Amino acid sequence: MLSRRTLTKLALATPLAALTIRYAAAQVGTSSGTAPVAPETRSLDELHKVALAEGGNLIVYGGGDLPNGAAGMEAAFMKRFHGMKIRILIDRSKYQGVRIDNQLSLDRLQCDAVHILAGHYYDRWKAGNHLLPYKPAGWEEVYPDFRDPDATSVAVAVYAFSTLINTNQLSRADAPRDAIDFLNPKLRGKIALTYPQDDDSILYQFDRIVTQHGWEFVDKLMSQDVLWNRGSGVTRQRIEKGERSASFTTSGPLVPNPNQPTAFLLPTTDSFLSWAHPAAIFRRARNPEAAKLYLSWLLSPEIQGARRQWSVRRDMPAPEGLEPIIAYNSYPVHFRDFLRDRGRLEQFRDQLEQYIGPMQGTNPTNVVGIFPEG
């Protein structure tokens, strides 16, 4: 009988051809037998006019771990669509999902749309008929496995976690690329990481590492005097500020920012974490037309073609010097499957905490309550 470690290694070794077959299979029909939804044909300007007539307001719940982490996105949306007002409330995905569940049960849904990491919540909301089927403009160009066949959700961004270094403290030549490199004694006291028991994306990274290297890796990592943080954004800030030199549990700019002394580096041989970030509109949305405008804008060439990150669209080029996300040994769909197996996930999380210890610190977003927007 194959062990769990062997099975997972086989899954990670899935060739790109097999993944492409999954993409193709996702294009055939819908899973629920419901009437097909036609893709959006209105232009962004036409959607803008309808959204203004509706009232011009929009509330979105987004996933993240920095206070007001979507302020730039809010400003860009309101600059592009004059007269619109938008609030993108950022909080940890695990808190946003529970918050929305509570609001739905109380019939007092606050947000119109959502984009959080916790994909298993979308499964539940879809099963409960809470999501509004909608195919934003650009839907047909989205990788088929990045969208729900019944149009209840669609990925609007691709995020990735890999090595991030402070280039003032560590050269690219000396930078750790693969997980095992972080055990180098020269990096003792120079590593910042995010608590994996606090974030399913980080937990997935550790699951893959333990599968490949065993629990011995975690045991040795604990001797590296790691600076642990609540939130990948907090970890990134510590690297940017030079408080620590390297991390593998945060994101970074695919295109280097000349104003930041950091570099985001892909592994030499290891796979790395990436995921297709899903978005959805609720049937009970008070501003459904504004939500449709927002999702269509997020999928538009204006956003997806900016080449600052990998696109969810097949027709948009990758950032300069990189290939499309599906060309790498990352396989975003594997992370989605990991999120759905909550029993296994929770068991691994509890095991990992025995090595790392309980989390220290408060939720960095400072968002509290079931109805944080009043």
PDB file of C-alpha atoms in Angstrom, residues 86-264:
ATOM      1  CA  ILE A  86     -16.080  51.295  -2.898  1.00  0.00           C
ATOM      2  CA  ARG A  87     -14.954  49.790   0.384  1.00  0.00           C
ATOM      3  CA  ILE A  88     -12.729  46.694   0.225  1.00  0.00           C
ATOM      4  CA  LEU A  89     -12.544  45.442   3.789  1.00  0.00           C
ATOM      5  CA  ILE A  90      -9.378  43.388   4.249  1.00  0.00           C
ATOM      6  CA  ASP A  91      -9.108  40.717   6.923  1.00  0.00           C
ATOM      7  CA  ARG A  92      -7.799  37.188   7.255  1.00  0.00           C
ATOM      8  CA  SER A  93      -9.690  34.814   4.972  1.00  0.00           C
ATOM      9  CA  LYS A  94     -10.553  32.476   7.827  1.00  0.00           C
ATOM     10  CA  TYR A  95     -12.243  35.347   9.675  1.00  0.00           C
ATOM     11  CA  GLN A  96     -13.988  36.714   6.590  1.00  0.00           C
ATOM     12  CA  GLY A  97     -15.513  33.325   5.791  1.00  0.00           C
ATOM     13  CA  VAL A  98     -16.931  32.925   9.290  1.00  0.00           C
ATOM     14  CA  ARG A  99     -18.093  36.541   9.285  1.00  0.00           C
ATOM     15  CA  ILE A 100     -20.028  36.026   6.061  1.00  0.00           C
ATOM     16  CA  ASP A 101     -21.515  32.767   7.376  1.00  0.00           C
ATOM     17  CA  ASN A 102     -22.830  34.646  10.405  1.00  0.00           C
ATOM     18  CA  GLN A 103     -24.238  37.455   8.308  1.00  0.00           C
ATOM     19  CA  LEU A 104     -26.001  35.020   5.990  1.00  0.00           C
ATOM     20  CA  SER A 105     -27.541  33.170   8.922  1.00  0.00           C
ATOM     21  CA  LEU A 106     -28.792  36.495  10.321  1.00  0.00           C
ATOM     22  CA  ASP A 107     -30.039  37.619   6.876  1.00  0.00           C
ATOM     23  CA  ARG A 108     -27.916  40.760   7.223  1.00  0.00           C
ATOM     24  CA  LEU A 109     -25.277  40.329   4.563  1.00  0.00           C
ATOM     25  CA  GLN A 110     -22.997  43.349   4.542  1.00  0.00           C
ATOM     26  CA  CYS A 111     -20.820  42.708   1.482  1.00  0.00           C
ATOM     27  CA  ASP A 112     -21.807  42.487  -2.161  1.00  0.00           C
ATOM     28  CA  ALA A 113     -18.800  40.523  -3.361  1.00  0.00           C
ATOM     29  CA  VAL A 114     -15.920  38.570  -1.881  1.00  0.00           C
ATOM     30  CA  HIS A 115     -12.398  37.524  -2.832  1.00  0.00           C
ATOM     31  CA  ILE A 116     -10.654  35.481  -0.162  1.00  0.00           C
ATOM     32  CA  LEU A 117      -8.172  32.616  -0.200  1.00  0.00           C
ATOM     33  CA  ALA A 118     -10.375  30.125   1.674  1.00  0.00           C
ATOM     34  CA  GLY A 119     -11.812  28.277  -1.319  1.00  0.00           C
ATOM     35  CA  HIS A 120     -13.734  25.752   0.775  1.00  0.00           C
ATOM     36  CA  TYR A 121     -16.125  28.522   1.813  1.00  0.00           C
ATOM     37  CA  TYR A 122     -17.120  29.044  -1.819  1.00  0.00           C
ATOM     38  CA  ASP A 123     -18.058  25.369  -2.032  1.00  0.00           C
ATOM     39  CA  ARG A 124     -20.396  25.765   0.931  1.00  0.00           C
ATOM     40  CA  TRP A 125     -21.895  29.035  -0.284  1.00  0.00           C
ATOM     41  CA  LYS A 126     -22.497  27.509  -3.698  1.00  0.00           C
ATOM     42  CA  ALA A 127     -24.167  24.452  -2.163  1.00  0.00           C
ATOM     43  CA  GLY A 128     -26.387  26.782  -0.129  1.00  0.00           C
ATOM     44  CA  ASN A 129     -27.367  28.726  -3.267  1.00  0.00           C
ATOM     45  CA  HIS A 130     -25.876  31.941  -1.882  1.00  0.00           C
ATOM     46  CA  LEU A 131     -23.747  32.830  -4.921  1.00  0.00           C
ATOM     47  CA  LEU A 132     -24.969  34.681  -8.009  1.00  0.00           C
ATOM     48  CA  PRO A 133     -23.895  32.983 -11.239  1.00  0.00           C
ATOM     49  CA  TYR A 134     -22.057  35.537 -13.352  1.00  0.00           C
ATOM     50  CA  LYS A 135     -19.496  35.396 -16.130  1.00  0.00           C
ATOM     51  CA  PRO A 136     -17.585  38.674 -16.110  1.00  0.00           C
ATOM     52  CA  ALA A 137     -16.215  40.144 -19.313  1.00  0.00           C
ATOM     53  CA  GLY A 138     -13.095  38.157 -20.137  1.00  0.00           C
ATOM     54  CA  TRP A 139     -14.521  34.945 -18.649  1.00  0.00           C
ATOM     55  CA  GLU A 140     -13.751  32.812 -21.697  1.00  0.00           C
ATOM     56  CA  GLU A 141     -10.062  33.737 -21.550  1.00  0.00           C
ATOM     57  CA  VAL A 142      -9.653  32.632 -17.928  1.00  0.00           C
ATOM     58  CA  TYR A 143      -7.929  29.271 -17.553  1.00  0.00           C
ATOM     59  CA  PRO A 144     -10.872  26.844 -17.291  1.00  0.00           C
ATOM     60  CA  ASP A 145      -9.643  25.314 -14.043  1.00  0.00           C
ATOM     61  CA  PHE A 146      -9.534  28.795 -12.493  1.00  0.00           C
ATOM     62  CA  ARG A 147     -13.300  29.269 -12.816  1.00  0.00           C
ATOM     63  CA  ASP A 148     -16.364  27.460 -11.518  1.00  0.00           C
ATOM     64  CA  PRO A 149     -18.192  25.647 -14.353  1.00  0.00           C
ATOM     65  CA  ASP A 150     -21.502  26.982 -13.017  1.00  0.00           C
ATOM     66  CA  ALA A 151     -20.132  30.548 -12.995  1.00  0.00           C
ATOM     67  CA  THR A 152     -20.572  31.069  -9.243  1.00  0.00           C
ATOM     68  CA  SER A 153     -16.921  32.112  -8.843  1.00  0.00           C
ATOM     69  CA  VAL A 154     -13.900  33.011 -10.914  1.00  0.00           C
ATOM     70  CA  ALA A 155     -10.261  33.653 -10.094  1.00  0.00           C
ATOM     71  CA  VAL A 156      -9.235  37.280 -10.471  1.00  0.00           C
ATOM     72  CA  ALA A 157      -5.538  37.056  -9.536  1.00  0.00           C
ATOM     73  CA  VAL A 158      -2.693  34.599  -9.156  1.00  0.00           C
ATOM     74  CA  TYR A 159      -0.635  34.876  -5.972  1.00  0.00           C
ATOM     75  CA  ALA A 160       2.580  33.056  -5.175  1.00  0.00           C
ATOM     76  CA  PHE A 161       4.841  32.532  -2.153  1.00  0.00           C
ATOM     77  CA  SER A 162       8.509  31.745  -2.603  1.00  0.00           C
ATOM     78  CA  THR A 163      11.877  33.102  -1.455  1.00  0.00           C
ATOM     79  CA  LEU A 164      12.012  36.806  -0.629  1.00  0.00           C
ATOM     80  CA  ILE A 165      15.360  38.325   0.316  1.00  0.00           C
ATOM     81  CA  ASN A 166      16.647  41.707   1.416  1.00  0.00           C
ATOM     82  CA  THR A 167      19.269  42.473  -1.225  1.00  0.00           C
ATOM     83  CA  ASN A 168      21.147  44.806   1.117  1.00  0.00           C
ATOM     84  CA  GLN A 169      21.855  41.867   3.396  1.00  0.00           C
ATOM     85  CA  LEU A 170      21.932  38.866   1.109  1.00  0.00           C
ATOM     86  CA  SER A 171      23.067  38.531  -2.501  1.00  0.00           C
ATOM     87  CA  ARG A 172      21.100  36.599  -5.076  1.00  0.00           C
ATOM     88  CA  ALA A 173      24.003  34.169  -5.376  1.00  0.00           C
ATOM     89  CA  ASP A 174      23.848  33.374  -1.642  1.00  0.00           C
ATOM     90  CA  ALA A 175      20.052  33.411  -1.394  1.00  0.00           C
ATOM     91  CA  PRO A 176      18.222  30.255  -0.265  1.00  0.00           C
ATOM     92  CA  ARG A 177      16.031  28.976  -3.077  1.00  0.00           C
ATOM     93  CA  ASP A 178      14.806  25.537  -1.979  1.00  0.00           C
ATOM     94  CA  ALA A 179      13.421  24.631   1.437  1.00  0.00           C
ATOM     95  CA  ILE A 180      16.531  22.736   2.497  1.00  0.00           C
ATOM     96  CA  ASP A 181      18.652  25.859   1.863  1.00  0.00           C
ATOM     97  CA  PHE A 182      16.958  27.578   4.794  1.00  0.00           C
ATOM     98  CA  LEU A 183      18.670  25.107   7.129  1.00  0.00           C
ATOM     99  CA  ASN A 184      22.086  26.557   6.279  1.00  0.00           C
ATOM    100  CA  PRO A 185      23.734  27.576   9.608  1.00  0.00           C
ATOM    101  CA  LYS A 186      24.786  30.868   7.964  1.00  0.00           C
ATOM    102  CA  LEU A 187      21.115  31.886   7.956  1.00  0.00           C
ATOM    103  CA  ARG A 188      20.629  31.416  11.689  1.00  0.00           C
ATOM    104  CA  GLY A 189      18.977  34.540  13.077  1.00  0.00           C
ATOM    105  CA  LYS A 190      18.272  35.871   9.566  1.00  0.00           C
ATOM    106  CA  ILE A 191      14.966  34.145   8.718  1.00  0.00           C
ATOM    107  CA  ALA A 192      11.446  35.527   9.144  1.00  0.00           C
ATOM    108  CA  LEU A 193       8.475  33.191   8.647  1.00  0.00           C
ATOM    109  CA  THR A 194       4.697  33.303   8.979  1.00  0.00           C
ATOM    110  CA  TYR A 195       2.939  31.060  11.504  1.00  0.00           C
ATOM    111  CA  PRO A 196       1.628  28.122   9.442  1.00  0.00           C
ATOM    112  CA  GLN A 197      -1.077  27.301  11.982  1.00  0.00           C
ATOM    113  CA  ASP A 198      -2.509  30.788  11.361  1.00  0.00           C
ATOM    114  CA  ASP A 199      -2.694  30.689   7.577  1.00  0.00           C
ATOM    115  CA  ASP A 200      -3.780  27.809   5.333  1.00  0.00           C
ATOM    116  CA  SER A 201      -1.481  28.938   2.519  1.00  0.00           C
ATOM    117  CA  ILE A 202       1.579  28.725   4.760  1.00  0.00           C
ATOM    118  CA  LEU A 203       0.302  25.449   6.173  1.00  0.00           C
ATOM    119  CA  TYR A 204       0.194  24.074   2.637  1.00  0.00           C
ATOM    120  CA  GLN A 205       3.822  25.089   2.112  1.00  0.00           C
ATOM    121  CA  PHE A 206       4.863  23.187   5.223  1.00  0.00           C
ATOM    122  CA  ASP A 207       2.762  20.196   4.220  1.00  0.00           C
ATOM    123  CA  ARG A 208       4.663  19.941   0.958  1.00  0.00           C
ATOM    124  CA  ILE A 209       8.019  20.391   2.704  1.00  0.00           C
ATOM    125  CA  VAL A 210       7.308  17.768   5.373  1.00  0.00           C
ATOM    126  CA  THR A 211       6.107  15.388   2.664  1.00  0.00           C
ATOM    127  CA  GLN A 212       9.428  15.790   0.874  1.00  0.00           C
ATOM    128  CA  HIS A 213      11.873  16.165   3.765  1.00  0.00           C
ATOM    129  CA  GLY A 214      10.093  14.707   6.791  1.00  0.00           C
ATOM    130  CA  TRP A 215       9.513  16.175  10.225  1.00  0.00           C
ATOM    131  CA  GLU A 216      13.284  16.404  10.617  1.00  0.00           C
ATOM    132  CA  PHE A 217      13.156  19.551   8.506  1.00  0.00           C
ATOM    133  CA  VAL A 218      10.872  21.314  10.991  1.00  0.00           C
ATOM    134  CA  ASP A 219      12.991  20.149  13.906  1.00  0.00           C
ATOM    135  CA  LYS A 220      16.144  21.586  12.306  1.00  0.00           C
ATOM    136  CA  LEU A 221      14.322  24.771  11.247  1.00  0.00           C
ATOM    137  CA  MET A 222      13.450  25.469  14.871  1.00  0.00           C
ATOM    138  CA  SER A 223      17.169  25.743  15.649  1.00  0.00           C
ATOM    139  CA  GLN A 224      17.552  28.596  13.149  1.00  0.00           C
ATOM    140  CA  ASP A 225      16.264  31.296  15.539  1.00  0.00           C
ATOM    141  CA  VAL A 226      13.317  32.098  13.269  1.00  0.00           C
ATOM    142  CA  LEU A 227      11.317  35.295  13.727  1.00  0.00           C
ATOM    143  CA  TRP A 228       7.684  34.120  13.535  1.00  0.00           C
ATOM    144  CA  ASN A 229       4.889  36.510  12.520  1.00  0.00           C
ATOM    145  CA  ARG A 230       1.121  36.601  12.256  1.00  0.00           C
ATOM    146  CA  GLY A 231       0.500  37.414   8.613  1.00  0.00           C
ATOM    147  CA  SER A 232       2.550  37.034   5.445  1.00  0.00           C
ATOM    148  CA  GLY A 233       2.331  40.786   4.904  1.00  0.00           C
ATOM    149  CA  VAL A 234       3.973  41.382   8.275  1.00  0.00           C
ATOM    150  CA  THR A 235       6.718  38.939   7.300  1.00  0.00           C
ATOM    151  CA  ARG A 236       7.275  40.789   4.027  1.00  0.00           C
ATOM    152  CA  GLN A 237       7.552  44.103   5.871  1.00  0.00           C
ATOM    153  CA  ARG A 238      10.225  42.668   8.181  1.00  0.00           C
ATOM    154  CA  ILE A 239      12.285  41.628   5.155  1.00  0.00           C
ATOM    155  CA  GLU A 240      11.780  45.031   3.513  1.00  0.00           C
ATOM    156  CA  LYS A 241      12.890  46.814   6.678  1.00  0.00           C
ATOM    157  CA  GLY A 242      15.950  44.610   7.031  1.00  0.00           C
ATOM    158  CA  GLU A 243      14.880  43.119  10.358  1.00  0.00           C
ATOM    159  CA  ARG A 244      15.552  39.719   8.776  1.00  0.00           C
ATOM    160  CA  SER A 245      17.180  38.725   5.490  1.00  0.00           C
ATOM    161  CA  ALA A 246      15.081  35.934   3.982  1.00  0.00           C
ATOM    162  CA  SER A 247      11.708  34.170   4.015  1.00  0.00           C
ATOM    163  CA  PHE A 248       9.815  31.558   2.030  1.00  0.00           C
ATOM    164  CA  THR A 249       6.369  32.323   3.494  1.00  0.00           C
ATOM    165  CA  THR A 250       5.469  35.581   1.816  1.00  0.00           C
ATOM    166  CA  SER A 251       4.950  37.163  -1.564  1.00  0.00           C
ATOM    167  CA  GLY A 252       7.002  39.703  -3.425  1.00  0.00           C
ATOM    168  CA  PRO A 253       6.992  41.671  -6.658  1.00  0.00           C
ATOM    169  CA  LEU A 254       7.601  39.568  -9.757  1.00  0.00           C
ATOM    170  CA  VAL A 255       8.884  42.781 -11.322  1.00  0.00           C
ATOM    171  CA  PRO A 256      11.479  44.277  -8.936  1.00  0.00           C
ATOM    172  CA  ASN A 257      10.465  47.505  -7.231  1.00  0.00           C
ATOM    173  CA  PRO A 258      13.365  49.984  -7.433  1.00  0.00           C
ATOM    174  CA  ASN A 259      12.150  51.589  -4.209  1.00  0.00           C
ATOM    175  CA  GLN A 260      12.449  48.373  -2.191  1.00  0.00           C
ATOM    176  CA  PRO A 261      15.646  46.435  -1.394  1.00  0.00           C
ATOM    177  CA  THR A 262      14.005  43.069  -2.027  1.00  0.00           C
ATOM    178  CA  ALA A 263      14.060  40.318  -4.627  1.00  0.00           C
ATOM    179  CA  PHE A 264      11.453  37.592  -5.151  1.00  0.00           C
TER     180      PHE A 264
END
